[in-house]
Tab-separated table of C-alpha atoms and ligand atoms in Angstrom:
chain	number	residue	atom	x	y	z
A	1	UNK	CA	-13.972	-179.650	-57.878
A	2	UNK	CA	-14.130	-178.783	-54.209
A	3	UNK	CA	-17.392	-178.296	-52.129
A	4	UNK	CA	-16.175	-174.511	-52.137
A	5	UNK	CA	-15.981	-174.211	-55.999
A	6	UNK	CA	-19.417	-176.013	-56.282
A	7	UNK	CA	-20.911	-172.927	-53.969
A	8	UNK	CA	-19.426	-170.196	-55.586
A	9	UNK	CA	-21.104	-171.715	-58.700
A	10	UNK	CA	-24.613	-171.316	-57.976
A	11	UNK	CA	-23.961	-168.100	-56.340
A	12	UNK	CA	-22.311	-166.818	-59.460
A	13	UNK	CA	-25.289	-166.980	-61.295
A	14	UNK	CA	-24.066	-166.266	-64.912
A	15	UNK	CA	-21.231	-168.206	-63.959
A	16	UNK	CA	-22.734	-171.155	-66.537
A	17	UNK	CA	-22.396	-169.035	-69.631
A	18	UNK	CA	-18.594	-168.917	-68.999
A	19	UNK	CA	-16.181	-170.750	-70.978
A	20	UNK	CA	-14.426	-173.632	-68.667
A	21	UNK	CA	-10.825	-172.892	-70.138
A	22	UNK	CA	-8.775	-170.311	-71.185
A	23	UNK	CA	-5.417	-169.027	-72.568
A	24	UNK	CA	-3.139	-167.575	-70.578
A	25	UNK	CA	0.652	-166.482	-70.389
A	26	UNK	CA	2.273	-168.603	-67.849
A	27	UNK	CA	6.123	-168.644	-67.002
A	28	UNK	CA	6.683	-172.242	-67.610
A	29	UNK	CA	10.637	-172.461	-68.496
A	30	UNK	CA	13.581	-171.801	-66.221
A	31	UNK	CA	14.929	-169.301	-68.472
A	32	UNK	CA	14.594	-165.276	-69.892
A	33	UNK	CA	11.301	-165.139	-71.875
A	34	UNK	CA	10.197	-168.680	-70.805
A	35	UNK	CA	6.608	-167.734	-71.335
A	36	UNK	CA	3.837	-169.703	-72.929
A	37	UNK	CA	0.328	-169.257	-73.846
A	38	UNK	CA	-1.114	-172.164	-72.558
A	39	UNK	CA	-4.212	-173.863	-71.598
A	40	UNK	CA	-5.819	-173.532	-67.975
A	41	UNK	CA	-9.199	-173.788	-66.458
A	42	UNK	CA	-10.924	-170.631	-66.005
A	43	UNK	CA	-10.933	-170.666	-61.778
A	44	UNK	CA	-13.292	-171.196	-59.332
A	45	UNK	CA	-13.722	-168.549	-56.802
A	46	UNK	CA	-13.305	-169.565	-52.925
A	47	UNK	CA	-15.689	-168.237	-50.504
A	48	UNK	CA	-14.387	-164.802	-50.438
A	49	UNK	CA	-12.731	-164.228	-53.750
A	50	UNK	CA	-14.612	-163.041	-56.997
A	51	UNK	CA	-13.989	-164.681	-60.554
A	52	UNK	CA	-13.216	-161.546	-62.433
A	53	UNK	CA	-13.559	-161.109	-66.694
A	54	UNK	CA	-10.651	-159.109	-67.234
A	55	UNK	CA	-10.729	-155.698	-69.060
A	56	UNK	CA	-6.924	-154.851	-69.261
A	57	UNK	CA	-3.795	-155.642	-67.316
A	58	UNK	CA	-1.141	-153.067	-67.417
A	59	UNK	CA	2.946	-154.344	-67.750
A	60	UNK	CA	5.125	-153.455	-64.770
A	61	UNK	CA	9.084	-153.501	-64.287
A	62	UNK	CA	8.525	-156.534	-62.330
A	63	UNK	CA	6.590	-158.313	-65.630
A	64	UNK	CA	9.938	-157.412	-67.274
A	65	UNK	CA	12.200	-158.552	-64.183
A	66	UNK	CA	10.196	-162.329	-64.299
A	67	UNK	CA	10.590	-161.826	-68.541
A	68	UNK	CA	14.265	-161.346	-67.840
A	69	UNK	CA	14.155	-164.204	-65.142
A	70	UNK	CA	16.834	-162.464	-62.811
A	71	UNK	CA	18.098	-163.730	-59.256
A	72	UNK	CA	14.808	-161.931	-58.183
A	73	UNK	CA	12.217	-163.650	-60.174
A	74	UNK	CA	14.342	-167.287	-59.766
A	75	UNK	CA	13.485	-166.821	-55.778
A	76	UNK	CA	9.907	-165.262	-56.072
A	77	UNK	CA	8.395	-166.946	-59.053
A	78	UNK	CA	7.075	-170.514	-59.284
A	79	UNK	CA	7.695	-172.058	-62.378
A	80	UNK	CA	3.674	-172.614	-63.885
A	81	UNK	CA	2.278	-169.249	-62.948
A	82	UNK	CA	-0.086	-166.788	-64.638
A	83	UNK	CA	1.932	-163.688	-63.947
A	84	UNK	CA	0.441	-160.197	-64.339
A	85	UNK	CA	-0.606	-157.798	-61.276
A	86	UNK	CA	-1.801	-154.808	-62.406
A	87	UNK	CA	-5.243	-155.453	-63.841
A	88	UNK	CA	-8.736	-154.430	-63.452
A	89	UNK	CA	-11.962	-156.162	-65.201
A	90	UNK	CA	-15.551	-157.050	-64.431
A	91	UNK	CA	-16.653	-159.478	-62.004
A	92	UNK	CA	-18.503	-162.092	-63.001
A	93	UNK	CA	-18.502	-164.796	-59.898
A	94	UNK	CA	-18.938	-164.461	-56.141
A	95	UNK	CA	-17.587	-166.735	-53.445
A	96	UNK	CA	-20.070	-167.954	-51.144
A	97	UNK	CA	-19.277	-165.381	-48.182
A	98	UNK	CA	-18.954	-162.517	-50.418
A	99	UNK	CA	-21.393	-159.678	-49.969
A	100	UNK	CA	-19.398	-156.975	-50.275
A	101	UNK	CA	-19.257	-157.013	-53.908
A	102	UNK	CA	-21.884	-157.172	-56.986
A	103	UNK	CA	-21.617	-159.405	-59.967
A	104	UNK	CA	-21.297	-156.804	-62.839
A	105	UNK	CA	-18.979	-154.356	-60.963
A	106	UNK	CA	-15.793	-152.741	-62.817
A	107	UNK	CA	-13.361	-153.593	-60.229
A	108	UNK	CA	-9.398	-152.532	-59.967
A	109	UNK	CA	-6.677	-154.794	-58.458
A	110	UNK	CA	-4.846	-154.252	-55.118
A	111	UNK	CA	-2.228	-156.543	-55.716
A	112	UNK	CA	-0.410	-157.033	-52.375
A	113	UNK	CA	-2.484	-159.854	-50.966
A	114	UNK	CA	-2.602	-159.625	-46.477
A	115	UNK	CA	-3.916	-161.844	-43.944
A	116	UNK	CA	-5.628	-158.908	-42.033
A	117	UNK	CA	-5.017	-160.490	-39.082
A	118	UNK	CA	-1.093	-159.666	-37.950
A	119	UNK	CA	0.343	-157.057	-36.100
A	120	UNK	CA	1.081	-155.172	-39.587
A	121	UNK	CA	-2.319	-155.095	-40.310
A	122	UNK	CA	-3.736	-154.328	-37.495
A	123	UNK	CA	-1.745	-151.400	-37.376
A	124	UNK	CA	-2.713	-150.293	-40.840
A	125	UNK	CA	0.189	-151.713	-43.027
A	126	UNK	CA	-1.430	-154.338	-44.932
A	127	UNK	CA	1.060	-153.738	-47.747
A	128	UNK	CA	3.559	-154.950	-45.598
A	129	UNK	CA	1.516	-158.175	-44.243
A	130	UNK	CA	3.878	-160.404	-42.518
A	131	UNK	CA	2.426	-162.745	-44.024
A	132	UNK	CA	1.679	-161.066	-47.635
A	133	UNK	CA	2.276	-162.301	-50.979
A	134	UNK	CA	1.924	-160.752	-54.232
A	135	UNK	CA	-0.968	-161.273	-57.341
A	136	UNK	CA	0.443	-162.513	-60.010
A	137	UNK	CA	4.253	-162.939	-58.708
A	138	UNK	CA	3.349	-165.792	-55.847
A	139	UNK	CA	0.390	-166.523	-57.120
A	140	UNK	CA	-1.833	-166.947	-60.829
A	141	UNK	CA	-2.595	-163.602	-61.468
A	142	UNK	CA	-3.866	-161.679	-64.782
A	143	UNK	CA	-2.326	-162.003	-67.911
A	144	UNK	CA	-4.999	-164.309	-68.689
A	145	UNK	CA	-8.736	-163.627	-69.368
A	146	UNK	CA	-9.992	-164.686	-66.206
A	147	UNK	CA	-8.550	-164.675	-62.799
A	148	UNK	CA	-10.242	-165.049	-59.014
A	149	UNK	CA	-8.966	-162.942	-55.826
A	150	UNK	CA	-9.777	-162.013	-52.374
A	151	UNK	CA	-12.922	-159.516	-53.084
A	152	UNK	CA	-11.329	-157.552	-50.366
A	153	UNK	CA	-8.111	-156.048	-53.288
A	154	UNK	CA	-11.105	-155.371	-55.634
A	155	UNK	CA	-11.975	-152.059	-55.240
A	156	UNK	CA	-14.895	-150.033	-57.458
A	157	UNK	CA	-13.560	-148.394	-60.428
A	158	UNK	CA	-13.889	-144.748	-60.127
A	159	UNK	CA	-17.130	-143.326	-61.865
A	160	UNK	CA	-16.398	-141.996	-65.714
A	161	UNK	CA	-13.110	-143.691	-65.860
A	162	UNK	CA	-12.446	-145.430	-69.248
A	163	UNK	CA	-12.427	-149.264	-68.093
A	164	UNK	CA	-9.148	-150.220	-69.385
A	165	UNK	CA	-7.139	-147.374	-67.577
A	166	UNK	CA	-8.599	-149.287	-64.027
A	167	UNK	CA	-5.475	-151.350	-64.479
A	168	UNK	CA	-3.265	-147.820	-63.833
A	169	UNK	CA	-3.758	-147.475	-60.699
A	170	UNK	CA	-1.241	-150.063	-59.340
A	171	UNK	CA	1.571	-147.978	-60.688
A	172	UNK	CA	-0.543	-144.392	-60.230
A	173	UNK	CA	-0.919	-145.910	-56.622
A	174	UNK	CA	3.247	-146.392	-56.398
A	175	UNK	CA	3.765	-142.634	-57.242
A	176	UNK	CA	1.248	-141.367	-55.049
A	177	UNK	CA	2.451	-143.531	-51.660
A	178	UNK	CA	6.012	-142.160	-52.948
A	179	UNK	CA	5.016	-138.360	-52.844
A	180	UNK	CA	3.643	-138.681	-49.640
A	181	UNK	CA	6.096	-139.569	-47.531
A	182	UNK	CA	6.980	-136.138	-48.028
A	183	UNK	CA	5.512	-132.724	-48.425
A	184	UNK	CA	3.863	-132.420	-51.634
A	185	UNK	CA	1.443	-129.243	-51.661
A	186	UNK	CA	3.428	-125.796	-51.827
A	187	UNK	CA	7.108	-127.651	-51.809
A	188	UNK	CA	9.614	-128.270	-54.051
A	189	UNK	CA	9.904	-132.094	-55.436
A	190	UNK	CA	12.489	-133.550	-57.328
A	191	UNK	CA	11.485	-136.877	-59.357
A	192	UNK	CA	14.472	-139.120	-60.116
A	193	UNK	CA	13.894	-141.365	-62.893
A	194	UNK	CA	10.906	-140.871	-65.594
A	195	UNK	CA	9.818	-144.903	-65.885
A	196	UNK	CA	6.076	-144.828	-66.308
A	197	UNK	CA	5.872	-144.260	-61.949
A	198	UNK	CA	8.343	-141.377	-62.586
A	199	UNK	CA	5.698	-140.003	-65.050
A	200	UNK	CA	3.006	-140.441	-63.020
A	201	UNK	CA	4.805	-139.306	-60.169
A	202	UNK	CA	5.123	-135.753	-62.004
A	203	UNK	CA	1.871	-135.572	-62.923
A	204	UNK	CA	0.273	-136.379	-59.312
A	205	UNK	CA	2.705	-134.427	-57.469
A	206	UNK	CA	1.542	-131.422	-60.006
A	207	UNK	CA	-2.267	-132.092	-59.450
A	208	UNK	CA	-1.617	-132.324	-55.820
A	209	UNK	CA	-0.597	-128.911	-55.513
A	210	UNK	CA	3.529	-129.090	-55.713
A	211	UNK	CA	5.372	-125.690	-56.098
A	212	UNK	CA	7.742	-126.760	-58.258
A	213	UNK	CA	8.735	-130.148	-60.021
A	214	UNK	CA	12.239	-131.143	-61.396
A	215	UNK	CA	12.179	-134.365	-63.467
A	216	UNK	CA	15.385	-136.350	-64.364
A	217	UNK	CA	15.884	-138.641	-66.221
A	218	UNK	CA	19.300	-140.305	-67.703
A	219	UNK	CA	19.105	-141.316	-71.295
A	220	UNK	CA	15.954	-141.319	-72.421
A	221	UNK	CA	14.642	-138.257	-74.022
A	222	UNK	CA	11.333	-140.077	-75.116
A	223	UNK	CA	10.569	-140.170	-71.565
A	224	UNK	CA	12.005	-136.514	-70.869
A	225	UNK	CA	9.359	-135.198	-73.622
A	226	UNK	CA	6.728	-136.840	-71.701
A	227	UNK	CA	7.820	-134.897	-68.716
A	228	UNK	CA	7.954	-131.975	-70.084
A	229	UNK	CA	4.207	-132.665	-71.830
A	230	UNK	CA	2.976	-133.238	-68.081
A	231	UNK	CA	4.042	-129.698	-66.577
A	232	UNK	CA	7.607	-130.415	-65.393
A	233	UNK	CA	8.949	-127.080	-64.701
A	234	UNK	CA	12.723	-128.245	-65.012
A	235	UNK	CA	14.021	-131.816	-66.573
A	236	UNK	CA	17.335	-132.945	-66.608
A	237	UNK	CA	19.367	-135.793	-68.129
A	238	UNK	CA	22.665	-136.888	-68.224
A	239	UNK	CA	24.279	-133.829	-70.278
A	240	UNK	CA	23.490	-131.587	-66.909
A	241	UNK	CA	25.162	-131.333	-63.788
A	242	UNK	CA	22.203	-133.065	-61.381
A	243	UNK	CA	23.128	-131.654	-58.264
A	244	UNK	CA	24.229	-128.565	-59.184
A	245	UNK	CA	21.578	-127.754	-61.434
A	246	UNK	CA	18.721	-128.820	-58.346
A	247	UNK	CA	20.472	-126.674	-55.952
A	248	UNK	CA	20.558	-123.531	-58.297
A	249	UNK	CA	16.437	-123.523	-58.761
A	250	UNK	CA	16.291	-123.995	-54.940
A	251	UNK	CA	18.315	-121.183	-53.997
A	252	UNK	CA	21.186	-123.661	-52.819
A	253	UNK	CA	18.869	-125.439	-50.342
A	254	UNK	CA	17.891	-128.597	-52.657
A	255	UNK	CA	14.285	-129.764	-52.568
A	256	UNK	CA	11.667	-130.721	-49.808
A	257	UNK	CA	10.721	-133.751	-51.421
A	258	UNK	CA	12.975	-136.129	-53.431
A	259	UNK	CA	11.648	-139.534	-54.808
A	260	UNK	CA	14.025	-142.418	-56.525
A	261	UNK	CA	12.048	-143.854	-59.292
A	262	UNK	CA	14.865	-145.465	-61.405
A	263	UNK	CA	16.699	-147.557	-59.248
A	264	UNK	CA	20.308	-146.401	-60.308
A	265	UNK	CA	22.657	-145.454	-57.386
A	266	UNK	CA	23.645	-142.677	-58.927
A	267	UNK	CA	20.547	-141.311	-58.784
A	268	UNK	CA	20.245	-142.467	-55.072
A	269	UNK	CA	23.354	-140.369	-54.315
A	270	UNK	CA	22.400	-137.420	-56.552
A	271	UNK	CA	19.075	-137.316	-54.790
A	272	UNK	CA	21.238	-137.691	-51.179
A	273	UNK	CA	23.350	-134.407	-52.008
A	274	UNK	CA	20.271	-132.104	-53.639
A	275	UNK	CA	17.590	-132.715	-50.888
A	276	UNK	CA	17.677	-129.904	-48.177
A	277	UNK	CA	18.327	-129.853	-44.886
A	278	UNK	CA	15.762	-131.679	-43.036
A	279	UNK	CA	14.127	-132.894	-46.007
A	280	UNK	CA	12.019	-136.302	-47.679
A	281	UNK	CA	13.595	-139.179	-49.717
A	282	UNK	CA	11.799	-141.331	-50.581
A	283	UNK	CA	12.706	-144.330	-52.426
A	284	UNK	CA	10.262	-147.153	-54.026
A	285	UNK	CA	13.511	-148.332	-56.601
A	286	UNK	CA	14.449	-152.086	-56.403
A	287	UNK	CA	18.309	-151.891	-56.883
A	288	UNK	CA	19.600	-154.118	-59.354
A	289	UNK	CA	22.848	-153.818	-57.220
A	290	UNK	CA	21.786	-154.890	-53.494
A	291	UNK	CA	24.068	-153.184	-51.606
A	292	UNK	CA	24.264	-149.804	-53.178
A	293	UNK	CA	26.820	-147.811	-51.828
A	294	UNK	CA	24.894	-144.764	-50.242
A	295	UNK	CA	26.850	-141.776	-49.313
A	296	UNK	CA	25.934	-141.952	-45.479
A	297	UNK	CA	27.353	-139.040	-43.629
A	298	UNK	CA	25.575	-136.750	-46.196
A	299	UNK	CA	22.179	-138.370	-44.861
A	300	UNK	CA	23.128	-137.972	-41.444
A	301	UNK	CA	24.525	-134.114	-41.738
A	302	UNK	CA	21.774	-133.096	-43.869
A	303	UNK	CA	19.609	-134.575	-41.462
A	304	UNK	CA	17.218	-136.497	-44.092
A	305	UNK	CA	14.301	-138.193	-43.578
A	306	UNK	CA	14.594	-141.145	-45.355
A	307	UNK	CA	11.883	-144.139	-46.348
A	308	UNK	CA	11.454	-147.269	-48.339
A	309	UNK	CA	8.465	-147.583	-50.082
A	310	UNK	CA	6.596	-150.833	-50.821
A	311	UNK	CA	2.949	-151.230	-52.557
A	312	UNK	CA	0.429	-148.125	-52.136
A	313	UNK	CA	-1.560	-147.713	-48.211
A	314	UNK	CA	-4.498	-149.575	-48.031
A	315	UNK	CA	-6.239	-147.973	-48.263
A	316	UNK	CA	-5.808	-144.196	-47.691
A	317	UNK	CA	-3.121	-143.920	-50.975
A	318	UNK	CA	-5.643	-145.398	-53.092
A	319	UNK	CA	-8.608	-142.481	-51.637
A	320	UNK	CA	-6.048	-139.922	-52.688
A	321	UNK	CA	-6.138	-141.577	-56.502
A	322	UNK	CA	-9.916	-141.985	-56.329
A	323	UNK	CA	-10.210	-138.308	-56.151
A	324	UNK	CA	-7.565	-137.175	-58.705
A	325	UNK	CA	-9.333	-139.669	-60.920
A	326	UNK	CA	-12.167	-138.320	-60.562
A	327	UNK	CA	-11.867	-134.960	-61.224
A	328	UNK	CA	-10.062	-135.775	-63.997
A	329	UNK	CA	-6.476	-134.786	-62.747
A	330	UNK	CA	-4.104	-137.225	-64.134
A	331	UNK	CA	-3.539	-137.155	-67.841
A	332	UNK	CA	-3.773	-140.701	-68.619
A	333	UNK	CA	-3.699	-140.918	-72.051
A	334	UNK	CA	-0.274	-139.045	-72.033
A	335	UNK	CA	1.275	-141.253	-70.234
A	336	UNK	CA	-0.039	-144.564	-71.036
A	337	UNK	CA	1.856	-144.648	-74.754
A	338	UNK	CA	0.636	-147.991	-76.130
A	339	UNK	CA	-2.158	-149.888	-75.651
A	340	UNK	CA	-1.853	-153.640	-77.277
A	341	UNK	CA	-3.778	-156.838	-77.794
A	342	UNK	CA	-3.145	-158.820	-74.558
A	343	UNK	CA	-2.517	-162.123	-77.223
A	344	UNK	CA	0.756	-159.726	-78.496
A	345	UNK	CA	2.482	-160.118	-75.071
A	346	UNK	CA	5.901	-160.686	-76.416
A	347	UNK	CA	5.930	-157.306	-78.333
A	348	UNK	CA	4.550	-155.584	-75.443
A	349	UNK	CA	7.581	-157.373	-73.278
A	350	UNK	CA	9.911	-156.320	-76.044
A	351	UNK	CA	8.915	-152.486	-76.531
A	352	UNK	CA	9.210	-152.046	-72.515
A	353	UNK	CA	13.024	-153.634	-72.988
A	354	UNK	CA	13.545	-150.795	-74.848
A	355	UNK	CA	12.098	-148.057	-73.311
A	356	UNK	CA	10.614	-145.970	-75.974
A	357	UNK	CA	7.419	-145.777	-74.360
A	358	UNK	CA	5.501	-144.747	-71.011
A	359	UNK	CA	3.246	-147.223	-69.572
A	360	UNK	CA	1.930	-150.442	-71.400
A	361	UNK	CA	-1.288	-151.697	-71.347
A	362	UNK	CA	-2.242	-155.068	-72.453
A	363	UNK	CA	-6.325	-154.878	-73.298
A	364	UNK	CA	-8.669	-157.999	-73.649
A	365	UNK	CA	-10.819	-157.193	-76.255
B	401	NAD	N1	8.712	-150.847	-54.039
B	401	NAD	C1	7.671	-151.156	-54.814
B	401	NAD	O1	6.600	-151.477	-54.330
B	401	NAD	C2	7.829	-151.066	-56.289
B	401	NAD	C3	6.720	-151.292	-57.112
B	401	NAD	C4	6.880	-151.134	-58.489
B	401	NAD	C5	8.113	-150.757	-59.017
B	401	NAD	N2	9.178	-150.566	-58.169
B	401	NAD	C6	10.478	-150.080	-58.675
B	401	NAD	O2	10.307	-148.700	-58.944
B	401	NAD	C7	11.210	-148.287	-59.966
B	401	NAD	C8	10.444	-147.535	-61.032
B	401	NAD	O3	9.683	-148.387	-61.841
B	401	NAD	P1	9.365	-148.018	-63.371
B	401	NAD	O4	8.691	-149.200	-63.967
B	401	NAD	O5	8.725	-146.691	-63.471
B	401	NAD	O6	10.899	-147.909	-63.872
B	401	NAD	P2	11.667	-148.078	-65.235
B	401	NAD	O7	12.735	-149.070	-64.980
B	401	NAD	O8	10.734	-148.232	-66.395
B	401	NAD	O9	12.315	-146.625	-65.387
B	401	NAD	C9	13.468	-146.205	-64.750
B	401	NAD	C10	13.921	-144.914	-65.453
B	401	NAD	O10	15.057	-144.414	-64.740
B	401	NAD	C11	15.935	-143.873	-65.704
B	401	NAD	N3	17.292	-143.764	-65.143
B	401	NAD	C12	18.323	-144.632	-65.220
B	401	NAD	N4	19.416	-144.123	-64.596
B	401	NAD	C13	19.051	-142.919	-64.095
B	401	NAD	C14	19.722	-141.912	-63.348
B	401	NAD	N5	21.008	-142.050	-62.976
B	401	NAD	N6	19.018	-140.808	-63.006
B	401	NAD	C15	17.736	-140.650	-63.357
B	401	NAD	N7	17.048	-141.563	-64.079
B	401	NAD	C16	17.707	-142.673	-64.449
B	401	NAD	C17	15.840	-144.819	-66.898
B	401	NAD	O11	16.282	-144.178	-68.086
B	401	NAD	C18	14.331	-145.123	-66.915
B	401	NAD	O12	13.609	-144.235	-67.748
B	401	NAD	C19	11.900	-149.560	-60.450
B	401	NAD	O13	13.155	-149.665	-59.793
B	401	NAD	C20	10.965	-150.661	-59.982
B	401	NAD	O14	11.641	-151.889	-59.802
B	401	NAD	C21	9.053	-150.712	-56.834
B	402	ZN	ZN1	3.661	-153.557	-60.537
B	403	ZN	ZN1	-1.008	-159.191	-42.083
């Protein structure tokens, strides 16, 4: 044990009642599933992490992209890690320079992990540290019972918030930094793909005052219903004509504000033709095709403002949730669909494969 570890004992002063090892799912095989519940210690926090007793950790697209072990996760993943990013719990150790936290706090996970120091930072991208790394991709993260991070990416669980929804606001967080690189109050919003950010997506941009909201989905009309549940004035699928269906409820202009959710290029260039002059896209997708064709000239005529989006602002995206949570804006329990023991993993990893559900949360009874 280092001298670190040894401080952050006796400051965590409860930290004696905790068990020294734990179960947790870890990638260990170079392969799809390759995951394992296997024994680890229960960490130490450093001087300025916390030791946190987690309540629930929510699965993500990129769970299932490390499940599937694609090109992606092959790069990003080391073999041996506690995966698992979206997560919120209790804290129940302090690092020896930690003040800014209590021991007893209901804490939710900022995920992208930043130095604070470089010229990203500085300038209020922390999401985009230069030298950033993510929770539970790079490094052990919270499919597990236990985990320790900098206390700086805990922040306080909004007041009257059921504890296990904490772990939304990673993907809540997505939607909302998505919306707002655009106009979202009084304007017209178009949200391509209905994955569980696509969902939430609708359901922000409607609590944040939108004029009208068209959802779209492809296939899946389990996802389409939820739309439709969360106030959607207008979804479409693959039996409609995208475009031409957008333009006709926007008088032939398109929409202010269009945001790629489902990471098809088809969707990229449907969103392209039905945004109007002068108006948003905004894309948080990962592209399972790299180089997606992108129909260019339309961008440039139509004069669009376009923008990747990585992570949620740090930490004025994550204000914006504080207060929808708060007063009780986004309807959680809609689109959260399942809720399972965080020891049934595999089925979890199985059901989002398939897609009949919204958002997954694993909970640690
Ligand atoms: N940039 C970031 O920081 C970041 C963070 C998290 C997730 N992501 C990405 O955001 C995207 C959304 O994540 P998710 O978990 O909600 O997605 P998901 O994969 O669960 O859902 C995508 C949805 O898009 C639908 N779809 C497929 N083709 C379509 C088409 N042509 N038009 C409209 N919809 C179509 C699918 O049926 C599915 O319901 C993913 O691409 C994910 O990798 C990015
Ligand atoms: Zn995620
Ligand atoms: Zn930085």
């Amino acid at each position: 044990m280092s001298q670190c570890s040894r401080t952050a004992l006796l400051v965590g002063s409860n930290m004696s009642d905790l068990p020294s090892t734990m179960l947790a799912w870890t990638k260990v095989r170079n392969e799809p599933d390759g995951f394992e519940l296997i024994e680890h210690p229960v960490p130490n926090p450093g001087p300025n992490e916390i030791l946190v007793k987690t309540t629930s950790t929510s699965i993500c697209g990129t769970d299932l992209h490390i499940w599937h072990w694609d090109e992606w996760s092959k790069q990003e993943v080391p073999l041996g890690t506690i995966t698992g990013h979206e997560t919120c719990g209790t804290i129940v150790g302090l690092g020896s320079n930690v003040t800014s936290h209590k021991l007893g706090q209901l804490v939710s996970i900022e995920c992208h992990l930043a130095d604070w120091t470089c010229q990203r930072c500085k300038e209020g991208n922390a999401h985009i540290c230069e030298n950033g790394s993510i929770f539970g991709v790079h490094t052990n993260g919270a499919f597990a019972p236990y985990f320790t991070i900098q206390a700086t990416n805990a922040r306080t669980t909004p007041e009257g918030l059921e504890p296990g929804y904490g772990s939304i606001q990673d993907p809540l967080g997505n939607a909302i930094h998505t919306l707002t690189g655009g106009p979202i109050e009084g304007s017209t919003i178009a949200i391509h793909g209905l994955g569980p950010i696509g969902l939430f997506a609708v359901n922000a941009a409607k609590a944040l005052g939108a004029k009208m909201i068209i959802a779209i989905d492809w296939e899946n009309e389990y996802r389409m219903d939820l739309a439709k549940k969360l106030g959607a004035d207008m979804v479409l699928g693959k039996s409609h004509d995208i475009i031409a269906e957008i333009l006709s409820a926007t008088e032939g202009r398109g929409v202010d504000n269009s945001c790629e959710f489902s990471g098809s290029t088809a969707a990229l260039s449907n969103a392209i033709h039905s945004t109007r002059m002068g108006g948003y896209l905004n894309v948080l997708s990962v592209y399972g095709n790299p180089n997606p064709p992108v129909p260019m000239n339309d961008l440039v005529f139509r004069y669009l403002h376009l923008k990747g989006i990585n992570g949620r602002k740090m930490w004025s995206t994550w204000d914006i949730m504080e207060d929808l949570l708060s007063r009780n804006e986004i309807d959680i329990e809609t689109i959260v669909t399942h809720r399972i023991n965080w020891k049934d993993f595999q089925d979890a990893m199985r059901l989002s494969k398939n897609g009949q559900c919204g958002k997954i949360i694993l909970d640690f009874p």
